[in-house]
mmCIF file of C-alpha atoms in Angstrom:
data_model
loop_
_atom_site.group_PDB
_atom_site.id
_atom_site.type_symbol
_atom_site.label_atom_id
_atom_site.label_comp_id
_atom_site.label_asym_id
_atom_site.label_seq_id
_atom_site.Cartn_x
_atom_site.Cartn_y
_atom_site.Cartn_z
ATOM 1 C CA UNK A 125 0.000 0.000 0.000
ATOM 2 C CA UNK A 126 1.011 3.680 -0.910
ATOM 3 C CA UNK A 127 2.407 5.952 2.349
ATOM 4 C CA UNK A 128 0.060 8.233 0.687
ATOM 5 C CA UNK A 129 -2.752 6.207 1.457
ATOM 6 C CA UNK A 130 -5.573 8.428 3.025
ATOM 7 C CA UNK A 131 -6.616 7.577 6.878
ATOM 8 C CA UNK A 132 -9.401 4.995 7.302
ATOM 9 C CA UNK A 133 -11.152 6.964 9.673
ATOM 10 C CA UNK A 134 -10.942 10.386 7.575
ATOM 11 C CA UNK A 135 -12.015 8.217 4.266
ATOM 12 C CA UNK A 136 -15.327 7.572 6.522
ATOM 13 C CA UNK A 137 -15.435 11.006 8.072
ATOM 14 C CA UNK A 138 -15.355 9.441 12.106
ATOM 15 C CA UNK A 139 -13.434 9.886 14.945
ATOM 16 C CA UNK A 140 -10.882 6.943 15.823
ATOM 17 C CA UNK A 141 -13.240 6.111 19.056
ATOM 18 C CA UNK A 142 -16.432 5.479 16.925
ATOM 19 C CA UNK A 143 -18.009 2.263 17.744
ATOM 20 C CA UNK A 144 -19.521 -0.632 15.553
ATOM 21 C CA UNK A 145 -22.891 0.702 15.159
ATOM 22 C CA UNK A 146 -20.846 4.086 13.918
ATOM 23 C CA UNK A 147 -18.336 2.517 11.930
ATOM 24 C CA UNK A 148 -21.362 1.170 10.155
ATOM 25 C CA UNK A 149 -23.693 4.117 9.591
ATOM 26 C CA UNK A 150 -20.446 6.148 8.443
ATOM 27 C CA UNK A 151 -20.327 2.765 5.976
ATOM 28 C CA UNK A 152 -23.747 2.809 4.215
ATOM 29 C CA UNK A 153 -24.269 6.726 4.285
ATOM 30 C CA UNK A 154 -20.970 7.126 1.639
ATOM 31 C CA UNK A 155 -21.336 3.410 -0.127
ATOM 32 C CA UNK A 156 -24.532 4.711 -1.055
ATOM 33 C CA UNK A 157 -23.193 8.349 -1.956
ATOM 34 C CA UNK A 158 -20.575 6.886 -4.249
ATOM 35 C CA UNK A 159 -21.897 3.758 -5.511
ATOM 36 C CA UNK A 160 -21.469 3.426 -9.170
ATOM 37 C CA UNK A 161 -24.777 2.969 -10.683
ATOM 38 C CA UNK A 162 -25.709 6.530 -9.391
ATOM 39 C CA UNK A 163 -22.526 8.187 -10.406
ATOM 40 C CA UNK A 164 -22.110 6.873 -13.859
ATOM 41 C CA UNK A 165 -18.648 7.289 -15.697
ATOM 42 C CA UNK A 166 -17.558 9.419 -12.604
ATOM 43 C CA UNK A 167 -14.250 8.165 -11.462
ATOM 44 C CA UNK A 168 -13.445 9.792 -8.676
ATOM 45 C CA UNK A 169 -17.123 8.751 -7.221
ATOM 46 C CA UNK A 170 -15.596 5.085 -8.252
ATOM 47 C CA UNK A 171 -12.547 5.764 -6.471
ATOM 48 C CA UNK A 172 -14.009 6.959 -3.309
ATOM 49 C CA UNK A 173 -16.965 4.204 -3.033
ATOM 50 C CA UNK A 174 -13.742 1.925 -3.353
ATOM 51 C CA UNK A 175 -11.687 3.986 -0.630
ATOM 52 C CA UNK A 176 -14.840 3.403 1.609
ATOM 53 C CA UNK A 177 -15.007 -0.014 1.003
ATOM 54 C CA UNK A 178 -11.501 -0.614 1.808
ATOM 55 C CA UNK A 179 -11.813 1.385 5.052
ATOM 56 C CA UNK A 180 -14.936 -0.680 6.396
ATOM 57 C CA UNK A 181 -13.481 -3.856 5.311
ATOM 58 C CA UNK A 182 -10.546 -2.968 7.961
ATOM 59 C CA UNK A 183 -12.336 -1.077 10.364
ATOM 60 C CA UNK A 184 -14.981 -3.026 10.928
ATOM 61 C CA UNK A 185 -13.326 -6.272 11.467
ATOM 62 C CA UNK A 186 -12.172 -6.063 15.586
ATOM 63 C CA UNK A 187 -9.033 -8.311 14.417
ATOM 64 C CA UNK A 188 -7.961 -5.847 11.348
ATOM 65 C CA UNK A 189 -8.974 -2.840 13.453
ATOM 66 C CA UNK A 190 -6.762 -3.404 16.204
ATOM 67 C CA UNK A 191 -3.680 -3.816 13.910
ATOM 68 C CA UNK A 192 -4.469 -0.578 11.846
ATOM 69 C CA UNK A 193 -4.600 1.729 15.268
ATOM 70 C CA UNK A 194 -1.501 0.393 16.226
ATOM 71 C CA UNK A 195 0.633 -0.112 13.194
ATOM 72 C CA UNK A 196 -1.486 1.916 10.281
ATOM 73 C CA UNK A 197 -1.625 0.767 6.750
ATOM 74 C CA UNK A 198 2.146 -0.256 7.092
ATOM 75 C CA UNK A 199 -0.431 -3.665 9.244
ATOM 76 C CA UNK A 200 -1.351 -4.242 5.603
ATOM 77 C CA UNK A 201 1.626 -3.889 3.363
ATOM 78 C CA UNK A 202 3.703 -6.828 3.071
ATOM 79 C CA UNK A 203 6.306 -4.923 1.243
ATOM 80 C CA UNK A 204 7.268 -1.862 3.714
ATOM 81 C CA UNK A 205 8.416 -3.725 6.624
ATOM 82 C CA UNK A 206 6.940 -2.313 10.052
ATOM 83 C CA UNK A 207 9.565 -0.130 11.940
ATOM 84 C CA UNK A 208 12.552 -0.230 9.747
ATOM 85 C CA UNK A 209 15.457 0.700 11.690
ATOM 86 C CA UNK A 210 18.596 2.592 9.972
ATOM 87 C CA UNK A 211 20.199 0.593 7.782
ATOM 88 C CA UNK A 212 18.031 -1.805 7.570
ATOM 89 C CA UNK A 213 19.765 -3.760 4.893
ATOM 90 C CA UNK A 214 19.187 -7.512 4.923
ATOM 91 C CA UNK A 215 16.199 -8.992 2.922
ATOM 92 C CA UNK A 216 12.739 -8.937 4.076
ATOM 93 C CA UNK A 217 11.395 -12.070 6.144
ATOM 94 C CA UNK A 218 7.811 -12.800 5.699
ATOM 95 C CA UNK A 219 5.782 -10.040 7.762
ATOM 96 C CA UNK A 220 9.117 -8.474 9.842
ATOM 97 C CA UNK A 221 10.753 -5.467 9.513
ATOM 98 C CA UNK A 222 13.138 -3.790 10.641
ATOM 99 C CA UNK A 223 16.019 -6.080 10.688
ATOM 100 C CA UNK A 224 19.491 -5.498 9.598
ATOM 101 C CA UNK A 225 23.247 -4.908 10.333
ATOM 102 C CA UNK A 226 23.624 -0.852 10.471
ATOM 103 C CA UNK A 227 26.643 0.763 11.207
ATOM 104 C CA UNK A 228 28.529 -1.166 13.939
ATOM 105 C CA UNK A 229 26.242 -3.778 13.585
ATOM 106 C CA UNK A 230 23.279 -2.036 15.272
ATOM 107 C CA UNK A 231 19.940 -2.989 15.144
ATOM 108 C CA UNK A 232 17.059 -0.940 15.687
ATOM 109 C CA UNK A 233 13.331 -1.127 16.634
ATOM 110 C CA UNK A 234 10.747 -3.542 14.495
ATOM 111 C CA UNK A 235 8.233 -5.628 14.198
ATOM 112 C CA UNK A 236 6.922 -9.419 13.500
ATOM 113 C CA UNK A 237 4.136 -11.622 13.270
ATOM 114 C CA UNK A 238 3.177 -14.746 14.606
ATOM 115 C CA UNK A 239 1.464 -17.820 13.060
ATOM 116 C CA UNK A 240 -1.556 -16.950 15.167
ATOM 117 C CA UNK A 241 -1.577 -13.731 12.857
ATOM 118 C CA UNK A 242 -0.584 -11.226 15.860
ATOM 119 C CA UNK A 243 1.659 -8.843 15.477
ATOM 120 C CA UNK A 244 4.536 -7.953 18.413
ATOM 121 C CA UNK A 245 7.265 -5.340 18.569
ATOM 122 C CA UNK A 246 11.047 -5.271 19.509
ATOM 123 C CA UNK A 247 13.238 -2.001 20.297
ATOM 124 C CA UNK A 248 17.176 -2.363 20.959
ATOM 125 C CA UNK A 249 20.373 -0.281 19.901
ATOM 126 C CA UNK A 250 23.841 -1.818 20.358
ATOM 127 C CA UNK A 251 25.188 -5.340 20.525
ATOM 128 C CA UNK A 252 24.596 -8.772 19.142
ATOM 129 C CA UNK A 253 21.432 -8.117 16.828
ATOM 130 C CA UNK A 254 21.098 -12.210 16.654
ATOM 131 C CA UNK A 255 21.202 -12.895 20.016
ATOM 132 C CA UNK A 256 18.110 -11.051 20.232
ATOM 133 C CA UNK A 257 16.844 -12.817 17.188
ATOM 134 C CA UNK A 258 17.516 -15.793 19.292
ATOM 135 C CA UNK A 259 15.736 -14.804 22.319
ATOM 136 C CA UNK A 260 13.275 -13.687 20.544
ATOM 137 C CA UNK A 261 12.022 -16.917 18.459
ATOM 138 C CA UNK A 262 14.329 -19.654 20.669
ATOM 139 C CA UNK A 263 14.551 -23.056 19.019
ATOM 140 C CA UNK A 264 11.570 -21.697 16.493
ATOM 141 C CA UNK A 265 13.735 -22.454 13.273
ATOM 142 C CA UNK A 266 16.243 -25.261 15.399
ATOM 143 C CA UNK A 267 18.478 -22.763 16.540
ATOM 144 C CA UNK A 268 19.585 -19.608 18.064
ATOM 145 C CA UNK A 269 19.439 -17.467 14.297
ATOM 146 C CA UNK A 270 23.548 -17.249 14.406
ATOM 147 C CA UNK A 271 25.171 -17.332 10.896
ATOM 148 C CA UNK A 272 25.114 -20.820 9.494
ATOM 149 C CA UNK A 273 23.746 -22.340 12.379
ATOM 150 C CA UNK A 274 20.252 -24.220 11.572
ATOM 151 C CA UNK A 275 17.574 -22.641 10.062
ATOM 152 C CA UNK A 276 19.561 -19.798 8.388
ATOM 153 C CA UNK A 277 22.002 -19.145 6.032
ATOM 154 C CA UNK A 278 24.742 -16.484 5.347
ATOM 155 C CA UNK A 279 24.498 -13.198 6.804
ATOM 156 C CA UNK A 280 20.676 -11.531 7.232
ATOM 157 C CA UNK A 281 17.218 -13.243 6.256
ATOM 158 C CA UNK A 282 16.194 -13.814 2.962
ATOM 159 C CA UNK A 283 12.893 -15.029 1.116
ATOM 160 C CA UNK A 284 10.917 -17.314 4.139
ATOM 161 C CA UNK A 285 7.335 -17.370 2.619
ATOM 162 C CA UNK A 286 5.883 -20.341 4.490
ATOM 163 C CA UNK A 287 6.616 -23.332 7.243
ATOM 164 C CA UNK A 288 7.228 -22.696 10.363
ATOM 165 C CA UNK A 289 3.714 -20.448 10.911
ATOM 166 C CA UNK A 290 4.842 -17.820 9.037
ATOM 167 C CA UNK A 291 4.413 -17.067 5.804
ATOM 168 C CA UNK A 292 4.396 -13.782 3.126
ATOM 169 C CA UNK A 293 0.777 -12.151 3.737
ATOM 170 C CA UNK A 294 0.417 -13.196 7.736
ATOM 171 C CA UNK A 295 -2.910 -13.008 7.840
ATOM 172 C CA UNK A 296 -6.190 -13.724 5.968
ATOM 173 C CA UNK A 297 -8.690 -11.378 4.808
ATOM 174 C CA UNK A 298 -12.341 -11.238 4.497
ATOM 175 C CA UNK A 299 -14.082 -10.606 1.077
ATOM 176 C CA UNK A 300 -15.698 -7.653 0.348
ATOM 177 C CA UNK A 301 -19.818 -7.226 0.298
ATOM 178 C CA UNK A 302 -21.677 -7.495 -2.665
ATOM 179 C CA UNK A 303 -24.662 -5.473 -3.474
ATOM 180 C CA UNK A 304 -27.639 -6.000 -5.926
ATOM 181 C CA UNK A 305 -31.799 -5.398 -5.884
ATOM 182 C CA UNK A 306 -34.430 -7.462 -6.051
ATOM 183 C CA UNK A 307 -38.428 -5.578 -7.152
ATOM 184 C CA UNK A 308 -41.406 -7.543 -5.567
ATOM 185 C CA UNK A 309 -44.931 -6.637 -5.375
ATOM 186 C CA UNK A 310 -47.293 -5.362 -3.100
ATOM 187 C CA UNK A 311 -49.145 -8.679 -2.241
ATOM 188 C CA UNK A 312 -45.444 -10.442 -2.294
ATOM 189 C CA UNK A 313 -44.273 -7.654 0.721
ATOM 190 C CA UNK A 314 -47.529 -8.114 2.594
ATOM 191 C CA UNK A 315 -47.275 -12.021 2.604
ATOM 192 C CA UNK A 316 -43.890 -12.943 2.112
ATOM 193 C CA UNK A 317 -42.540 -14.983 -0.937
ATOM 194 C CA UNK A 318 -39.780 -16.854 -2.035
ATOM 195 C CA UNK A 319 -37.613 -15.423 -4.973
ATOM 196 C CA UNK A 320 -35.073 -16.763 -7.002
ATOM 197 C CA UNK A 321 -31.983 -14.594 -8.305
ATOM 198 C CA UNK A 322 -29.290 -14.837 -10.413
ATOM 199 C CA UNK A 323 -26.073 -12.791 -9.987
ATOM 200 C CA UNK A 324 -22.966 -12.354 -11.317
ATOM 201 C CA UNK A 325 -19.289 -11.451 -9.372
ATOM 202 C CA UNK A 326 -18.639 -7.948 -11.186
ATOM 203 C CA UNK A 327 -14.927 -8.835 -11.125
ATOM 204 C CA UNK A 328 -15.222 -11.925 -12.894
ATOM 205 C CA UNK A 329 -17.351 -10.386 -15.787
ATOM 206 C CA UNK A 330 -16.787 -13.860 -17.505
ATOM 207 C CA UNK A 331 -17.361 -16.183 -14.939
ATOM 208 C CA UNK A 332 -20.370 -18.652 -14.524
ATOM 209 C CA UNK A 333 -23.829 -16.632 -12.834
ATOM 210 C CA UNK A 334 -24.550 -18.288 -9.556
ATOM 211 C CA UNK A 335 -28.451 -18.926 -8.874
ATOM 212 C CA UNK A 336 -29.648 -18.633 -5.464
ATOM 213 C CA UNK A 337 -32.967 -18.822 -3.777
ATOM 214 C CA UNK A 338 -34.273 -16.273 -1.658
ATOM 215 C CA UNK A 339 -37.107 -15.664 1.518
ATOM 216 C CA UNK A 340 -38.910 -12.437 1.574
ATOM 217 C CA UNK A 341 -39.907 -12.286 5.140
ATOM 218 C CA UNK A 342 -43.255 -10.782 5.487
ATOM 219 C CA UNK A 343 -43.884 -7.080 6.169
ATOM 220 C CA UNK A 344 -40.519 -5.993 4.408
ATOM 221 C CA UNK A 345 -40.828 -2.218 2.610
ATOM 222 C CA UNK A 346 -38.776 -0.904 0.287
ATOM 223 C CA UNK A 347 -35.350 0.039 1.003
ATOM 224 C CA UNK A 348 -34.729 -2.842 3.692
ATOM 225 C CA UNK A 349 -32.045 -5.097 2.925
ATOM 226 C CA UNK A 350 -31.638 -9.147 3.138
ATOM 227 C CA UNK A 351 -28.248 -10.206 4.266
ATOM 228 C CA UNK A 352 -26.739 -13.175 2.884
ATOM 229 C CA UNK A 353 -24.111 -14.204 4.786
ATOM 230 C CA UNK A 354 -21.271 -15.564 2.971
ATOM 231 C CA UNK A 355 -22.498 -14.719 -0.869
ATOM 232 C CA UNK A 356 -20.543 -12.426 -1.501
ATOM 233 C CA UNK A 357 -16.756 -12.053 -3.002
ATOM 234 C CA UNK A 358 -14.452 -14.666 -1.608
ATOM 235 C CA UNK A 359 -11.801 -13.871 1.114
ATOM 236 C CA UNK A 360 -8.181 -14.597 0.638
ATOM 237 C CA UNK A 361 -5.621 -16.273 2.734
ATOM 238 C CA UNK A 362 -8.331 -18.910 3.978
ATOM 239 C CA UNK A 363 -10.969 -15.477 4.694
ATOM 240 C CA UNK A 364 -14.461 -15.295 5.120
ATOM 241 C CA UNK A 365 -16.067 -15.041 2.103
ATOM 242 C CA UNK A 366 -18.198 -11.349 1.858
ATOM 243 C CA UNK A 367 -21.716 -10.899 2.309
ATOM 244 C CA UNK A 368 -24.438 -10.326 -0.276
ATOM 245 C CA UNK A 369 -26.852 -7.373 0.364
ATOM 246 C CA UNK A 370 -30.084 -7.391 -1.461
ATOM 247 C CA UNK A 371 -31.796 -4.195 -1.266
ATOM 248 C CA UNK A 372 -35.589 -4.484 -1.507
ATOM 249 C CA UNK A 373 -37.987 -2.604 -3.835
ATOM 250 C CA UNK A 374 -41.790 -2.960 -3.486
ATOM 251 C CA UNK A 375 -43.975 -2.295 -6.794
ATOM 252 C CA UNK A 376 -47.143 -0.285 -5.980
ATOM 253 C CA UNK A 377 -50.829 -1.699 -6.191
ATOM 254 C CA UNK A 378 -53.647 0.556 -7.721
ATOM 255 C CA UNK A 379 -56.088 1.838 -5.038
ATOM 256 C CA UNK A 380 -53.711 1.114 -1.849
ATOM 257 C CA UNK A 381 -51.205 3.359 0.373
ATOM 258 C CA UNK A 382 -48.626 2.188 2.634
ATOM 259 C CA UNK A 383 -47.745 3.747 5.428
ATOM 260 C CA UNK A 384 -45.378 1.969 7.984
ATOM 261 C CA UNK A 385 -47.265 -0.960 8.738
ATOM 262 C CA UNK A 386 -50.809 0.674 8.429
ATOM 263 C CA UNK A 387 -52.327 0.480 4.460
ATOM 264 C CA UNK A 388 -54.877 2.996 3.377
ATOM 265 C CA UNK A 389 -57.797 1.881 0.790
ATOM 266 C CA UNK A 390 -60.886 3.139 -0.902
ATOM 267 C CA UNK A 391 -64.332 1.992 -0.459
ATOM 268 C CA UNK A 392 -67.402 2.959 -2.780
ATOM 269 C CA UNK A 393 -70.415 3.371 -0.919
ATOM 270 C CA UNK A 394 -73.763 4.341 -2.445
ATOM 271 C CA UNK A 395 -75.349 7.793 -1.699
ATOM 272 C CA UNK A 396 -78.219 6.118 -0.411
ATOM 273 C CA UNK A 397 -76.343 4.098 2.208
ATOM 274 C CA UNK A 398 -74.492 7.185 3.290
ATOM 275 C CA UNK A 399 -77.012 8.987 3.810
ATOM 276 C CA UNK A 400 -79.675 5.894 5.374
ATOM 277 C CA UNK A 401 -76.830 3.988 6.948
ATOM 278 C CA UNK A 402 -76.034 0.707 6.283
ATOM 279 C CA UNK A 403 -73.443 -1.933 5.363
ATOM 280 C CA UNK A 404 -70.633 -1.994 2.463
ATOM 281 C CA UNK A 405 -67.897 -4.904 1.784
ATOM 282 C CA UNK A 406 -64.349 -3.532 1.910
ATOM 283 C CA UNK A 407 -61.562 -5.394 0.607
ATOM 284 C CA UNK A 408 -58.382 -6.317 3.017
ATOM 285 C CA UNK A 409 -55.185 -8.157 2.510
ATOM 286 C CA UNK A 410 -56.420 -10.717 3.963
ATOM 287 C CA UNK A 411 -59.868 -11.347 2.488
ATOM 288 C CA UNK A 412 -63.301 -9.394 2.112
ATOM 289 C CA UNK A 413 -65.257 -7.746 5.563
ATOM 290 C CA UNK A 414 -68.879 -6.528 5.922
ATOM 291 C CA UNK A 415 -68.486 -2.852 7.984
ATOM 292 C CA UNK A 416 -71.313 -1.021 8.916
ATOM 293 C CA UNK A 417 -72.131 2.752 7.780
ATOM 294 C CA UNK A 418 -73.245 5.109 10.182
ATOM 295 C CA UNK A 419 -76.573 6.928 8.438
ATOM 296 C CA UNK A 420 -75.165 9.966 7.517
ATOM 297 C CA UNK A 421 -71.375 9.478 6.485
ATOM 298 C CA UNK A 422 -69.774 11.996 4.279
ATOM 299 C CA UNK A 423 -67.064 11.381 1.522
ATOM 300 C CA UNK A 424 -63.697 11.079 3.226
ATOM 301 C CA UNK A 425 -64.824 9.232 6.019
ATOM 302 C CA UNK A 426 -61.973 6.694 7.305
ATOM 303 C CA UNK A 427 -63.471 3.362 8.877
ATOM 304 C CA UNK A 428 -60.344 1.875 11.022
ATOM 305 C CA UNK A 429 -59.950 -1.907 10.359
ATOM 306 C CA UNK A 430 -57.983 -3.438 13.433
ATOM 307 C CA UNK A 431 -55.084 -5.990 12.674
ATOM 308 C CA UNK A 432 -55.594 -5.078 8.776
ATOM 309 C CA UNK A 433 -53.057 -4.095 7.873
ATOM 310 C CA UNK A 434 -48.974 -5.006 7.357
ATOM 311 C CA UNK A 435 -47.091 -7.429 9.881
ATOM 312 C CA UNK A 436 -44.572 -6.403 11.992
ATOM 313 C CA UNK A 437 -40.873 -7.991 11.141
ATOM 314 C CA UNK A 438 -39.923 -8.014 14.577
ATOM 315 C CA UNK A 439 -43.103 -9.768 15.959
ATOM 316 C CA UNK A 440 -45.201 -11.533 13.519
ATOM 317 C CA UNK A 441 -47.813 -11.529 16.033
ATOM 318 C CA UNK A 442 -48.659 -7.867 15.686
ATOM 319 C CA UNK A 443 -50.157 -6.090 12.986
ATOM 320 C CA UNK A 444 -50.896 -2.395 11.495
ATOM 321 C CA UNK A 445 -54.522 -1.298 11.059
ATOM 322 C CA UNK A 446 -55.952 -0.464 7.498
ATOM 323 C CA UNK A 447 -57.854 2.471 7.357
ATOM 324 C CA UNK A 448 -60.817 2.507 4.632
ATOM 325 C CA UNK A 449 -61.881 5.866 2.871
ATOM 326 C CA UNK A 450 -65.153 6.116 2.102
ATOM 327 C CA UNK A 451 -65.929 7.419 -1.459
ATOM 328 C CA UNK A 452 -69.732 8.639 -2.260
ATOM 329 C CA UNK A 453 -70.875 6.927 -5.348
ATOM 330 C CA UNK A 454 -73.136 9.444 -7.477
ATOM 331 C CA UNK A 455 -75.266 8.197 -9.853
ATOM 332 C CA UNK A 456 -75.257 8.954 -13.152
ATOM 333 C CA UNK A 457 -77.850 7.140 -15.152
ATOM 334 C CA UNK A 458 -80.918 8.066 -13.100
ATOM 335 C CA UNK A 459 -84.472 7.519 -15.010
ATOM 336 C CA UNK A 460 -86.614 10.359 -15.049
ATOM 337 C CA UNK A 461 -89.031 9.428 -11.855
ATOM 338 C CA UNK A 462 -85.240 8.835 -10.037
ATOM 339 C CA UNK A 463 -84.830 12.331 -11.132
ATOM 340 C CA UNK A 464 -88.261 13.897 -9.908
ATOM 341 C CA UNK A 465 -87.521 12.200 -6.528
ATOM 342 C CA UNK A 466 -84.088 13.601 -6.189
ATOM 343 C CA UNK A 467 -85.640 17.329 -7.393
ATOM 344 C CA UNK A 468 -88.454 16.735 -4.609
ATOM 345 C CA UNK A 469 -85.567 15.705 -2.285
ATOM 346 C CA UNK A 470 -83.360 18.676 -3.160
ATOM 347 C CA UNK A 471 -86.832 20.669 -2.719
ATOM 348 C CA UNK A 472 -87.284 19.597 0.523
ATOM 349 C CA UNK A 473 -83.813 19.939 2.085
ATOM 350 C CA UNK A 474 -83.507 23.601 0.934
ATOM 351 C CA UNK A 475 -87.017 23.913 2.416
ATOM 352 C CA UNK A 476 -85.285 23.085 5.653
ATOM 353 C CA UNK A 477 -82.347 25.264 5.379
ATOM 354 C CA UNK A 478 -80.062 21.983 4.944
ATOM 355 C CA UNK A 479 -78.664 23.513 2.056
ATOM 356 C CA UNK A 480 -78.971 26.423 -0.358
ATOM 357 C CA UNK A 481 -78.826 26.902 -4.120
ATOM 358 C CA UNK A 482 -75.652 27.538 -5.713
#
């Protein structure tokens, strides 16, 4: 990695005591701000959205986070070597750094990692550099490290890549997340379906589509998200694979509103009814209901339907309420004794001050 490399925490705009929950927000907030598909043929958009990536991929894994506060990207860049001392001349050996015979033979501060993938330091000026070496690893490599003694060769380290716990990368790293969308419909958000996808890894443009089948839980709205653990890019170095993050989008249905978990719906009701009082079937999600009319009711008139309406994802034993709006039907096709009782109607009502003539 370049020295250059921005700071994890400034690339998702937190402070270096942000916890999980923060680390995460900060996450989805710029993914979503950069993502490709809404900054078309924008590369610095692209180069951000892969900056963030990066930056949660490290920062949100406790393991990877703990190296980065205490040894920066150098944690992540096999080819710097951590704490190079002056002089630091002999070759590099696996993850260390910092080894080599200065002037007088001095060795200075450094760094290694262990098979268990932790990293530990070492400071010293003066004296027999492999002695420490020695007392550092003991009988690790079948000896104490001296020049031509078991386990090395000549003078300094050169090319170990594996055996012995140790090898060139150290550690193993988790694949990235993938994200894609899946569209259902009304009735499949209310009730819950099964889908089945197809996707492709973007980095393997060629590569075979995998197909996977998916559960809708019940209730979802758009702009949730299904996790699927371990679909997403592969890790390296025996890592996790990623996750794959399905964002949801629900299709509309004529004549219904969500809101939250409570749906709104219209319901015709003859002028007769509303104004005699009676009963009207409304529609639900769940099946067709006989609600009374209160003699009287005016257009716009919401009758609350308890339990109608969408289930809760957290507790599928509690439900939102649908609210029906009444709609006056007017008749338009009246035959002419309709009309002379509607005229003796309107006669009478203006009689009665109920209403007055435009």
């Amino acid at each position: 990695m370049s020295s250059t490399k921005r700071d994890y925490y400034d690339v998702l705009g937190i402070s270096r005591d942000a916890d999980a929950a923060a680390i995460k927000r900060a996450y989805r907030k710029l993914a979503k701000k950069y993502h490709p598909d809404s900054n078309p043929g924008d590369k610095t958009a692209e180069q951000m959205f892969k900056d963030v990536n990066e930056a949660y991929d490290v920062l949100s894994d406790p393991k990877k986070k703990k190296l980065y506060d205490q040894f920066g990207h150098a944690a992540f860049d096999e080819t710097a070597g951590y704490g190079q001392g002056a002089g630091a001349g002999a070759g590099g050996f696996g993850g260390f750094g910092g080894f080599g015979n200065g002037a007088g033979g001095a060795y200075r501060s450094g760094s290694f990692r262990s098979g268990d993938g932790t990293y530990h330091e070492f400071h010293f000026e003066g004296g027999d550099g492999e002695d420490i070496f020695g007392d550092l690893f003991g009988n690790m490599f079948g000896g104490k490290g001296r020049t031509g003694s078991a386990g090395f060769g000549g003078s300094g380290f050169h090319g170990f890549g594996g055996g012995n716990g140790f090898s060139g990368s150290g550690f193993s790293d988790r694949g990235n997340d993938l994200n894609a969308e899946v569209q259902i419909t009304f009735d499949e958000a209310v009730h819950g379906c099964e889908k089945t996808i197809t996707i492709q890894n973007p980095n393997q443009p060629g590569s075979r589509p995998q197909t996977l089948k998916v559960k809708i839980p019940a209730g979802i709205e758009t702009g949730k998200s299904i996790r699927l653990a371990g679909k997403g890019m592969p890790g390296s170095g025996g890592g996790a694979a990623g996750d794959l993050l399905l964002k949801i989008t629900v299709g509309e249905r004529p004549g219904w509103t969500r809101k939250g978990m409570d749906v709104y719906s219209d319901v015709e009701v003859p002028f007769t009814t509303a104004v005699f009082g009676g009963e009207t079937l409304v529609h639900t999600l769940y099946g067709d209901v006989v609600c009374k009319i209160k003699a009287g009711t005016h257009s716009g008139t919401k009758i609350r339907l308890r339990g109608k309406g969408i289930v809760s994802l957290k507790d599928p034993s509690i439900h939102g309420d649908q609210y029906a709006v009444v709609r006056i039907q007017v008749p338009d096709d009246l035959s002419p004794e309709a009309k002379q009782k509607l005229k003796e109607f309107e006669e009478i009502c203006r009689r009665d001050g109920r209403f007055h003539a435009a």
